[in-house]
Short mmCIF file of N, CA and C in Angstrom, two decimals:
data_model
loop_
_atom_site.label_atom_id
_atom_site.label_comp_id
_atom_site.label_asym_id
_atom_site.label_seq_id
_atom_site.Cartn_x
_atom_site.Cartn_y
_atom_site.Cartn_z
N UNK X 1027 116.71 112.42 66.23
CA UNK X 1027 115.91 111.46 65.51
C UNK X 1027 116.79 110.76 64.46
N UNK X 1028 116.72 109.42 64.45
CA UNK X 1028 117.54 108.63 63.52
C UNK X 1028 116.79 108.38 62.24
N UNK X 1029 117.53 108.13 61.16
CA UNK X 1029 116.91 107.85 59.85
C UNK X 1029 116.30 106.46 59.83
N UNK X 1030 115.15 106.32 59.22
CA UNK X 1030 114.51 105.02 59.06
C UNK X 1030 115.33 104.21 58.06
N UNK X 1031 115.57 102.95 58.38
CA UNK X 1031 116.35 102.08 57.51
C UNK X 1031 115.51 101.53 56.38
N UNK X 1032 116.14 101.25 55.26
CA UNK X 1032 115.43 100.61 54.13
C UNK X 1032 115.27 99.11 54.40
N UNK X 1033 114.41 98.47 53.60
CA UNK X 1033 114.21 97.04 53.76
C UNK X 1033 115.53 96.26 53.61
N UNK X 1034 116.35 96.67 52.66
CA UNK X 1034 117.58 95.89 52.48
C UNK X 1034 118.58 96.14 53.60
N UNK X 1035 118.59 97.34 54.13
CA UNK X 1035 119.45 97.61 55.29
C UNK X 1035 118.96 96.79 56.50
N UNK X 1036 117.64 96.70 56.68
CA UNK X 1036 117.07 95.91 57.78
C UNK X 1036 117.45 94.42 57.60
N UNK X 1037 117.28 93.89 56.40
CA UNK X 1037 117.63 92.48 56.15
C UNK X 1037 119.08 92.21 56.48
N UNK X 1038 119.93 93.14 56.07
CA UNK X 1038 121.37 92.99 56.31
C UNK X 1038 121.67 92.94 57.80
N UNK X 1039 121.05 93.83 58.52
CA UNK X 1039 121.30 93.91 59.97
C UNK X 1039 120.72 92.69 60.68
N UNK X 1040 119.54 92.24 60.26
CA UNK X 1040 118.95 91.07 60.89
C UNK X 1040 119.82 89.84 60.72
N UNK X 1041 120.54 89.76 59.61
CA UNK X 1041 121.38 88.61 59.33
C UNK X 1041 122.45 88.42 60.40
N UNK X 1042 122.81 89.49 61.06
CA UNK X 1042 123.84 89.38 62.11
C UNK X 1042 123.22 89.30 63.51
N UNK X 1043 121.90 89.17 63.57
CA UNK X 1043 121.19 89.08 64.86
C UNK X 1043 120.30 87.85 64.91
N UNK X 1044 120.89 86.66 65.04
CA UNK X 1044 120.08 85.45 65.04
C UNK X 1044 119.06 85.48 66.17
N UNK X 1045 117.84 85.02 65.88
CA UNK X 1045 116.82 85.01 66.89
C UNK X 1045 115.87 86.17 66.80
N UNK X 1046 116.33 87.25 66.17
CA UNK X 1046 115.46 88.41 65.97
C UNK X 1046 114.68 88.25 64.67
N UNK X 1047 113.39 88.59 64.72
CA UNK X 1047 112.60 88.58 63.50
C UNK X 1047 111.99 89.97 63.36
N UNK X 1048 111.60 90.26 62.11
CA UNK X 1048 110.96 91.54 61.85
C UNK X 1048 109.46 91.31 61.72
N UNK X 1049 108.69 92.21 62.33
CA UNK X 1049 107.24 92.25 62.08
C UNK X 1049 106.91 93.70 61.79
N UNK X 1050 106.79 94.03 60.52
CA UNK X 1050 106.46 95.40 60.13
C UNK X 1050 107.52 96.39 60.58
N UNK X 1051 107.11 97.29 61.46
CA UNK X 1051 108.04 98.34 61.93
C UNK X 1051 108.74 97.95 63.22
N UNK X 1052 108.66 96.68 63.58
CA UNK X 1052 109.30 96.23 64.82
C UNK X 1052 110.27 95.08 64.55
N UNK X 1053 111.25 94.97 65.42
CA UNK X 1053 112.02 93.73 65.49
C UNK X 1053 111.77 93.12 66.89
N UNK X 1054 111.73 91.78 66.90
CA UNK X 1054 111.24 91.03 68.07
C UNK X 1054 112.13 89.86 68.37
N UNK X 1055 112.44 89.64 69.63
CA UNK X 1055 113.12 88.40 70.00
C UNK X 1055 112.56 87.93 71.37
N UNK X 1056 112.42 86.61 71.51
CA UNK X 1056 112.05 86.00 72.78
C UNK X 1056 113.26 85.23 73.33
N UNK X 1057 113.59 85.50 74.56
CA UNK X 1057 114.69 84.82 75.26
C UNK X 1057 114.07 83.90 76.32
N UNK X 1058 114.69 82.73 76.52
CA UNK X 1058 114.19 81.84 77.56
C UNK X 1058 115.30 81.61 78.58
N UNK X 1059 114.93 81.61 79.84
CA UNK X 1059 115.90 81.48 80.94
C UNK X 1059 115.55 80.26 81.80
N UNK X 1060 116.52 79.71 82.54
CA UNK X 1060 116.24 78.52 83.33
C UNK X 1060 115.24 78.80 84.45
N UNK X 1061 115.24 80.00 85.00
CA UNK X 1061 114.36 80.31 86.16
C UNK X 1061 113.76 81.68 85.95
N UNK X 1062 112.66 81.93 86.73
CA UNK X 1062 112.01 83.25 86.71
C UNK X 1062 112.95 84.34 87.23
N UNK X 1063 113.67 84.14 88.37
CA UNK X 1063 114.59 85.20 88.79
C UNK X 1063 115.65 85.54 87.75
N UNK X 1064 116.10 84.55 87.00
CA UNK X 1064 117.09 84.84 85.94
C UNK X 1064 116.44 85.68 84.82
N UNK X 1065 115.19 85.38 84.53
CA UNK X 1065 114.49 86.18 83.50
C UNK X 1065 114.37 87.64 83.97
N UNK X 1066 114.03 87.82 85.25
CA UNK X 1066 113.88 89.18 85.78
C UNK X 1066 115.23 89.90 85.85
N UNK X 1067 116.30 89.18 86.15
CA UNK X 1067 117.64 89.80 86.19
C UNK X 1067 117.99 90.29 84.79
N UNK X 1068 117.63 89.52 83.75
CA UNK X 1068 117.87 89.96 82.37
C UNK X 1068 117.08 91.25 82.07
N UNK X 1069 115.81 91.25 82.49
CA UNK X 1069 114.98 92.45 82.27
C UNK X 1069 115.65 93.66 82.93
N UNK X 1070 116.20 93.47 84.13
CA UNK X 1070 116.89 94.58 84.82
C UNK X 1070 118.08 95.08 84.01
N UNK X 1071 118.86 94.16 83.47
CA UNK X 1071 120.04 94.57 82.68
C UNK X 1071 119.61 95.30 81.40
N UNK X 1072 118.60 94.76 80.75
CA UNK X 1072 118.12 95.43 79.51
C UNK X 1072 117.54 96.77 79.84
N UNK X 1073 116.81 96.86 80.96
CA UNK X 1073 116.22 98.14 81.37
C UNK X 1073 117.29 99.19 81.59
N UNK X 1074 118.38 98.79 82.21
CA UNK X 1074 119.45 99.78 82.46
C UNK X 1074 120.07 100.21 81.14
N UNK X 1075 120.33 99.28 80.23
CA UNK X 1075 120.84 99.62 78.91
C UNK X 1075 119.88 100.52 78.15
N UNK X 1076 118.58 100.22 78.29
CA UNK X 1076 117.55 101.01 77.58
C UNK X 1076 117.54 102.45 78.10
N UNK X 1077 117.62 102.57 79.44
CA UNK X 1077 117.58 103.91 80.02
C UNK X 1077 118.83 104.71 79.60
N UNK X 1078 119.98 104.02 79.58
CA UNK X 1078 121.21 104.70 79.14
C UNK X 1078 121.10 105.18 77.69
N UNK X 1079 120.46 104.37 76.86
CA UNK X 1079 120.30 104.71 75.43
C UNK X 1079 119.10 105.62 75.20
N UNK X 1080 118.32 105.85 76.25
CA UNK X 1080 117.03 106.56 76.13
C UNK X 1080 116.20 105.99 74.97
N UNK X 1081 116.14 104.65 74.98
CA UNK X 1081 115.39 103.92 73.92
C UNK X 1081 114.85 102.67 74.60
N UNK X 1082 113.51 102.61 74.67
CA UNK X 1082 112.86 101.63 75.57
C UNK X 1082 112.04 100.61 74.80
N UNK X 1083 112.48 99.37 74.86
CA UNK X 1083 111.70 98.32 74.17
C UNK X 1083 110.43 98.02 74.95
N UNK X 1084 109.42 97.50 74.23
CA UNK X 1084 108.33 96.83 74.90
C UNK X 1084 108.87 95.51 75.46
N UNK X 1085 108.52 95.19 76.68
CA UNK X 1085 109.03 94.00 77.35
C UNK X 1085 107.85 93.20 77.89
N UNK X 1086 107.75 91.93 77.44
CA UNK X 1086 106.69 91.04 77.91
C UNK X 1086 107.38 89.89 78.66
N UNK X 1087 106.95 89.72 79.92
CA UNK X 1087 107.50 88.64 80.76
C UNK X 1087 106.42 87.57 80.92
N UNK X 1088 106.75 86.35 80.48
CA UNK X 1088 105.85 85.20 80.60
C UNK X 1088 106.62 84.10 81.35
N UNK X 1089 106.64 84.23 82.68
CA UNK X 1089 107.39 83.30 83.53
C UNK X 1089 108.88 83.33 83.13
N UNK X 1090 109.43 82.29 82.54
CA UNK X 1090 110.86 82.29 82.23
C UNK X 1090 111.17 82.84 80.83
N UNK X 1091 110.15 83.31 80.10
CA UNK X 1091 110.35 83.83 78.75
C UNK X 1091 110.19 85.33 78.74
N UNK X 1092 111.11 86.02 78.11
CA UNK X 1092 111.06 87.49 78.00
C UNK X 1092 111.11 87.84 76.52
N UNK X 1093 110.12 88.62 76.09
CA UNK X 1093 110.06 89.06 74.69
C UNK X 1093 110.34 90.57 74.65
N UNK X 1094 111.27 90.95 73.78
CA UNK X 1094 111.57 92.36 73.54
C UNK X 1094 111.06 92.76 72.14
N UNK X 1095 110.47 93.96 72.07
CA UNK X 1095 110.01 94.50 70.79
C UNK X 1095 110.60 95.88 70.66
N UNK X 1096 111.25 96.12 69.56
CA UNK X 1096 111.94 97.40 69.35
C UNK X 1096 111.43 98.10 68.10
N UNK X 1097 111.21 99.37 68.23
CA UNK X 1097 110.93 100.24 67.08
C UNK X 1097 111.30 101.65 67.48
N UNK X 1098 111.43 102.54 66.49
CA UNK X 1098 111.74 103.93 66.81
C UNK X 1098 110.50 104.75 66.54
N UNK X 1099 109.68 104.94 67.58
CA UNK X 1099 108.40 105.61 67.41
C UNK X 1099 108.58 107.01 66.80
N UNK X 1100 109.61 107.72 67.30
CA UNK X 1100 109.79 109.10 66.88
C UNK X 1100 110.18 109.22 65.39
N UNK X 1101 110.83 108.17 64.90
CA UNK X 1101 111.22 108.15 63.47
C UNK X 1101 110.15 107.50 62.60
N UNK X 1102 109.27 106.74 63.22
CA UNK X 1102 108.23 106.08 62.45
C UNK X 1102 108.69 104.80 61.76
N UNK X 1103 109.69 104.14 62.32
CA UNK X 1103 110.14 102.88 61.69
C UNK X 1103 111.37 102.35 62.43
N UNK X 1104 112.09 101.45 61.76
CA UNK X 1104 113.28 100.85 62.36
C UNK X 1104 114.52 101.68 62.01
N UNK X 1105 115.33 101.95 63.03
CA UNK X 1105 116.55 102.75 62.84
C UNK X 1105 117.74 102.03 63.45
N UNK X 1106 118.90 102.60 63.25
CA UNK X 1106 120.14 102.09 63.86
C UNK X 1106 119.98 101.87 65.35
N UNK X 1107 119.20 102.72 66.01
CA UNK X 1107 119.06 102.63 67.46
C UNK X 1107 118.43 101.31 67.88
N UNK X 1108 117.49 100.82 67.05
CA UNK X 1108 116.84 99.55 67.39
C UNK X 1108 117.83 98.41 67.31
N UNK X 1109 118.64 98.43 66.28
CA UNK X 1109 119.58 97.31 66.09
C UNK X 1109 120.74 97.40 67.09
N UNK X 1110 121.11 98.60 67.47
CA UNK X 1110 122.13 98.76 68.51
C UNK X 1110 121.64 98.19 69.85
N UNK X 1111 120.39 98.47 70.19
CA UNK X 1111 119.87 97.97 71.46
C UNK X 1111 119.61 96.46 71.39
N UNK X 1112 119.21 95.97 70.23
CA UNK X 1112 119.03 94.53 70.06
C UNK X 1112 120.37 93.79 70.31
N UNK X 1113 121.41 94.28 69.74
CA UNK X 1113 122.74 93.66 69.92
C UNK X 1113 123.16 93.75 71.38
N UNK X 1114 122.90 94.85 72.02
CA UNK X 1114 123.21 95.04 73.41
C UNK X 1114 122.43 94.05 74.28
N UNK X 1115 121.15 93.87 74.01
CA UNK X 1115 120.33 92.91 74.73
C UNK X 1115 120.89 91.49 74.58
N UNK X 1116 121.27 91.14 73.37
CA UNK X 1116 121.85 89.80 73.14
C UNK X 1116 123.10 89.62 73.98
N UNK X 1117 123.88 90.65 74.11
CA UNK X 1117 125.12 90.56 74.93
C UNK X 1117 124.82 90.44 76.40
N UNK X 1118 123.64 90.88 76.79
CA UNK X 1118 123.25 90.87 78.22
C UNK X 1118 122.47 89.60 78.59
N UNK X 1119 122.12 88.78 77.58
CA UNK X 1119 121.28 87.58 77.85
C UNK X 1119 122.13 86.46 78.47
N UNK K 132 96.82 72.99 94.75
CA UNK K 132 95.93 73.64 93.77
C UNK K 132 94.76 74.27 94.54
N UNK K 133 94.46 75.51 94.21
CA UNK K 133 93.38 76.22 94.87
C UNK K 133 92.08 76.07 94.13
N UNK K 134 90.96 76.23 94.84
CA UNK K 134 89.63 76.09 94.22
C UNK K 134 89.34 77.30 93.32
N UNK K 135 88.73 77.05 92.19
CA UNK K 135 88.30 78.13 91.33
C UNK K 135 87.14 78.89 92.01
N UNK K 136 87.20 80.20 91.97
CA UNK K 136 86.16 81.03 92.59
C UNK K 136 84.98 81.15 91.68
N UNK K 137 83.78 81.32 92.31
CA UNK K 137 82.56 81.53 91.51
C UNK K 137 82.51 82.98 91.04
N UNK K 138 81.62 83.27 90.10
CA UNK K 138 81.46 84.64 89.61
C UNK K 138 81.15 85.61 90.72
N UNK K 139 80.28 85.20 91.66
CA UNK K 139 79.91 86.13 92.72
C UNK K 139 81.08 86.34 93.68
N UNK K 140 81.86 85.30 93.93
CA UNK K 140 83.06 85.49 94.77
C UNK K 140 84.04 86.42 94.09
N UNK K 141 84.19 86.25 92.77
CA UNK K 141 85.13 87.11 92.03
C UNK K 141 84.66 88.57 92.10
N UNK K 142 83.37 88.81 91.88
CA UNK K 142 82.82 90.19 91.92
C UNK K 142 83.07 90.81 93.29
N UNK K 143 82.86 90.01 94.32
CA UNK K 143 83.04 90.52 95.69
C UNK K 143 84.53 90.92 95.91
N UNK K 144 85.40 90.08 95.45
CA UNK K 144 86.82 90.37 95.67
C UNK K 144 87.31 91.56 94.83
N UNK K 145 86.77 91.66 93.62
CA UNK K 145 87.17 92.78 92.75
C UNK K 145 86.72 94.12 93.35
N UNK K 146 85.61 94.08 94.10
CA UNK K 146 85.08 95.33 94.70
C UNK K 146 86.11 95.96 95.65
N UNK K 147 86.97 95.14 96.21
CA UNK K 147 87.97 95.68 97.15
C UNK K 147 89.34 95.89 96.50
N UNK K 148 89.36 95.76 95.15
CA UNK K 148 90.61 95.96 94.41
C UNK K 148 90.41 96.96 93.26
N UNK K 149 90.27 98.26 93.61
CA UNK K 149 90.03 99.24 92.58
C UNK K 149 91.16 99.22 91.52
N UNK K 150 90.80 99.35 90.25
CA UNK K 150 91.82 99.37 89.22
C UNK K 150 91.95 98.03 88.53
N UNK K 151 91.56 96.96 89.20
CA UNK K 151 91.62 95.65 88.59
C UNK K 151 90.30 95.35 87.86
N UNK K 152 90.42 94.79 86.69
CA UNK K 152 89.25 94.37 85.93
C UNK K 152 89.38 92.88 85.60
N UNK K 153 88.24 92.27 85.36
CA UNK K 153 88.25 90.87 84.99
C UNK K 153 88.07 90.74 83.48
N UNK K 154 88.86 89.86 82.89
CA UNK K 154 88.66 89.47 81.49
C UNK K 154 88.68 87.95 81.47
N UNK K 155 87.51 87.34 81.48
CA UNK K 155 87.40 85.87 81.47
C UNK K 155 88.06 85.25 82.66
N UNK K 156 89.10 84.47 82.43
CA UNK K 156 89.76 83.76 83.54
C UNK K 156 90.96 84.53 84.08
N UNK K 157 91.03 85.83 83.74
CA UNK K 157 92.15 86.65 84.22
C UNK K 157 91.64 87.89 84.95
N UNK K 158 92.47 88.39 85.86
CA UNK K 158 92.27 89.75 86.37
C UNK K 158 93.51 90.55 85.95
N UNK K 159 93.24 91.84 85.62
CA UNK K 159 94.24 92.67 84.94
C UNK K 159 94.28 94.06 85.57
N UNK K 160 95.49 94.57 85.77
CA UNK K 160 95.60 95.97 86.15
C UNK K 160 96.82 96.60 85.50
N UNK K 161 96.68 97.87 85.08
CA UNK K 161 97.82 98.62 84.56
C UNK K 161 98.16 99.72 85.54
N UNK K 162 99.44 99.80 85.89
CA UNK K 162 99.97 100.82 86.80
C UNK K 162 100.82 101.80 85.97
N UNK K 163 100.74 103.07 86.33
CA UNK K 163 101.59 104.03 85.64
C UNK K 163 102.56 104.69 86.64
N UNK K 164 103.80 104.87 86.24
CA UNK K 164 104.82 105.44 87.11
C UNK K 164 105.42 106.69 86.49
N UNK K 165 106.02 107.56 87.31
CA UNK K 165 106.56 108.80 86.76
C UNK K 165 107.72 108.56 85.79
N UNK K 166 108.51 107.54 86.03
CA UNK K 166 109.70 107.29 85.18
C UNK K 166 109.83 105.79 84.88
N UNK K 167 110.61 105.50 83.87
CA UNK K 167 110.87 104.12 83.47
C UNK K 167 111.60 103.34 84.60
N UNK K 168 112.64 103.94 85.22
CA UNK K 168 113.29 103.18 86.31
C UNK K 168 112.35 102.86 87.46
N UNK K 169 111.40 103.76 87.72
CA UNK K 169 110.41 103.46 88.77
C UNK K 169 109.49 102.31 88.37
N UNK K 170 109.14 102.26 87.10
CA UNK K 170 108.32 101.15 86.60
C UNK K 170 109.08 99.82 86.75
N UNK K 171 110.36 99.85 86.43
CA UNK K 171 111.17 98.62 86.54
C UNK K 171 111.37 98.22 88.02
N UNK K 172 111.52 99.20 88.88
CA UNK K 172 111.67 98.87 90.31
C UNK K 172 110.39 98.21 90.83
N UNK K 173 109.24 98.66 90.34
CA UNK K 173 107.97 98.02 90.72
C UNK K 173 107.95 96.55 90.18
N UNK K 174 108.36 96.38 88.96
CA UNK K 174 108.41 95.00 88.41
C UNK K 174 109.32 94.12 89.28
N UNK K 175 110.42 94.65 89.73
CA UNK K 175 111.32 93.89 90.60
C UNK K 175 110.64 93.48 91.90
N UNK K 176 109.90 94.42 92.49
CA UNK K 176 109.19 94.10 93.76
C UNK K 176 108.11 93.05 93.52
N UNK K 177 107.36 93.23 92.47
CA UNK K 177 106.29 92.27 92.14
C UNK K 177 106.93 90.89 91.87
N UNK K 178 108.02 90.88 91.14
CA UNK K 178 108.67 89.62 90.79
C UNK K 178 109.13 88.88 92.05
N UNK K 179 109.63 89.62 93.00
CA UNK K 179 110.07 88.97 94.26
C UNK K 179 108.85 88.38 95.00
N UNK K 180 107.78 89.16 95.07
CA UNK K 180 106.54 88.66 95.72
C UNK K 180 106.00 87.45 94.96
N UNK K 181 106.06 87.50 93.64
CA UNK K 181 105.56 86.40 92.82
C UNK K 181 106.39 85.12 93.05
N UNK K 182 107.69 85.30 93.14
CA UNK K 182 108.56 84.13 93.36
C UNK K 182 108.29 83.54 94.73
N UNK K 183 108.12 84.41 95.74
CA UNK K 183 107.82 83.93 97.08
C UNK K 183 106.49 83.15 97.14
N UNK K 184 105.51 83.64 96.37
CA UNK K 184 104.20 82.97 96.34
C UNK K 184 104.17 81.81 95.35
N UNK K 185 105.24 81.64 94.58
CA UNK K 185 105.27 80.69 93.50
C UNK K 185 104.04 80.83 92.61
N UNK K 186 103.76 82.07 92.28
CA UNK K 186 102.60 82.42 91.46
C UNK K 186 103.00 83.64 90.62
N UNK K 187 103.08 83.42 89.30
CA UNK K 187 103.75 84.40 88.44
C UNK K 187 102.81 85.06 87.47
N UNK K 188 102.59 86.36 87.62
CA UNK K 188 101.72 87.07 86.69
C UNK K 188 102.41 87.25 85.32
N UNK K 189 101.63 87.39 84.28
CA UNK K 189 102.17 87.92 83.02
C UNK K 189 102.42 89.42 83.29
N UNK K 190 103.56 89.90 82.82
CA UNK K 190 103.97 91.28 83.06
C UNK K 190 104.31 91.93 81.72
N UNK K 191 103.62 93.00 81.40
CA UNK K 191 103.93 93.76 80.14
C UNK K 191 104.42 95.14 80.54
N UNK K 192 105.60 95.48 80.06
CA UNK K 192 106.19 96.79 80.35
C UNK K 192 106.13 97.62 79.08
N UNK K 193 105.45 98.77 79.16
CA UNK K 193 105.33 99.72 78.02
C UNK K 193 105.84 101.08 78.55
N UNK K 194 107.16 101.25 78.53
CA UNK K 194 107.80 102.44 79.07
C UNK K 194 107.41 102.63 80.54
N UNK K 195 106.62 103.63 80.89
CA UNK K 195 106.28 103.86 82.29
C UNK K 195 105.03 103.12 82.77
N UNK K 196 104.45 102.33 81.88
CA UNK K 196 103.23 101.59 82.23
C UNK K 196 103.53 100.10 82.35
N UNK K 197 103.02 99.51 83.44
CA UNK K 197 103.22 98.09 83.69
C UNK K 197 101.86 97.43 83.86
N UNK K 198 101.59 96.40 83.07
CA UNK K 198 100.33 95.69 83.17
C UNK K 198 100.59 94.29 83.72
N UNK K 199 99.81 93.94 84.75
CA UNK K 199 99.87 92.60 85.35
C UNK K 199 98.61 91.84 84.95
N UNK K 200 98.77 90.56 84.64
CA UNK K 200 97.62 89.67 84.34
C UNK K 200 97.80 88.45 85.22
N UNK K 201 96.75 88.13 85.96
CA UNK K 201 96.81 87.01 86.86
C UNK K 201 95.73 85.99 86.56
N UNK K 202 96.11 84.72 86.60
CA UNK K 202 95.18 83.62 86.55
C UNK K 202 95.87 82.42 87.22
N UNK K 203 95.10 81.40 87.56
CA UNK K 203 95.69 80.19 88.13
C UNK K 203 95.60 79.07 87.07
N UNK K 204 96.65 78.96 86.30
CA UNK K 204 96.64 78.00 85.19
C UNK K 204 96.35 76.58 85.69
N UNK K 205 96.96 76.23 86.80
CA UNK K 205 96.83 74.83 87.27
C UNK K 205 95.40 74.54 87.73
N UNK K 206 94.66 75.56 88.16
CA UNK K 206 93.28 75.35 88.60
C UNK K 206 92.27 75.61 87.44
N UNK K 207 92.76 76.27 86.40
CA UNK K 207 91.88 76.54 85.26
C UNK K 207 90.94 77.69 85.48
N UNK K 208 91.32 78.64 86.30
CA UNK K 208 90.46 79.80 86.54
C UNK K 208 91.07 80.74 87.57
N UNK K 209 90.23 81.58 88.14
CA UNK K 209 90.67 82.54 89.14
C UNK K 209 90.52 81.92 90.53
N UNK K 210 91.54 82.06 91.36
CA UNK K 210 91.49 81.50 92.71
C UNK K 210 91.95 82.57 93.71
N UNK K 211 91.88 82.19 94.98
CA UNK K 211 92.34 83.07 96.05
C UNK K 211 93.78 83.59 95.80
N UNK K 212 94.58 82.73 95.21
CA UNK K 212 95.98 83.08 94.99
C UNK K 212 96.12 84.30 94.08
N UNK K 213 95.24 84.41 93.10
CA UNK K 213 95.30 85.54 92.19
C UNK K 213 94.97 86.85 92.94
N UNK K 214 93.96 86.78 93.77
CA UNK K 214 93.54 88.00 94.48
C UNK K 214 94.53 88.37 95.56
N UNK K 215 95.15 87.35 96.16
CA UNK K 215 96.19 87.65 97.17
C UNK K 215 97.38 88.37 96.52
N UNK K 216 97.79 87.89 95.35
CA UNK K 216 98.94 88.51 94.70
C UNK K 216 98.56 89.88 94.12
N UNK K 217 97.32 90.05 93.68
CA UNK K 217 96.84 91.37 93.20
C UNK K 217 96.94 92.38 94.35
N UNK K 218 96.46 92.00 95.52
CA UNK K 218 96.51 92.92 96.67
C UNK K 218 97.95 93.22 97.05
N UNK K 219 98.78 92.22 96.95
CA UNK K 219 100.21 92.41 97.28
C UNK K 219 100.87 93.40 96.29
N UNK K 220 100.53 93.24 95.00
CA UNK K 220 101.08 94.16 93.97
C UNK K 220 100.62 95.58 94.24
N UNK K 221 99.36 95.75 94.59
CA UNK K 221 98.85 97.08 94.89
C UNK K 221 99.65 97.72 96.07
N UNK K 222 99.99 96.91 97.02
CA UNK K 222 100.73 97.39 98.20
C UNK K 222 102.16 97.76 97.82
N UNK K 223 102.64 97.20 96.73
CA UNK K 223 104.04 97.42 96.31
C UNK K 223 104.16 98.53 95.27
N UNK K 224 103.02 99.06 94.80
CA UNK K 224 103.04 100.07 93.71
C UNK K 224 103.36 101.45 94.26
#
């Protein structure tokens, strides 16, 4: 179980993750792709990274738009693991 | 563009699709899988069927649970296309 980050730690980390916003205990980003198959291919890459990290975002697919929501349920807030997977998802987009 | 179905047509079609419920202009079903990779594999199969049908459900992934929402935006309601893809998704689960 990872330590819950403070508000200032979260702000600092968000500053290096453009496109991600915080909503309470979650961080959220929506990605847009040229086609539906490209959106699904991104979901597949994120899913593989999520399984490797044993940390699974909520994933909403709306045609060519994919929204990821991250939180650390077991810790009860946002932790390093959320920001690590957010950065990984950005690299896979 | 397909014709919007009447309430009685919708009720009749839902009767042959256990697990699907109607919410206004949408039909909705949640599937549960033993593992996250199995949930993602289902999403991949549904995505391929959706692309072939050029009819794309909203897809929400919550770890091992996948929720599909279907409507025919261009027709402004539920049509044959929604029920055809619902049956196809059931066959792919």
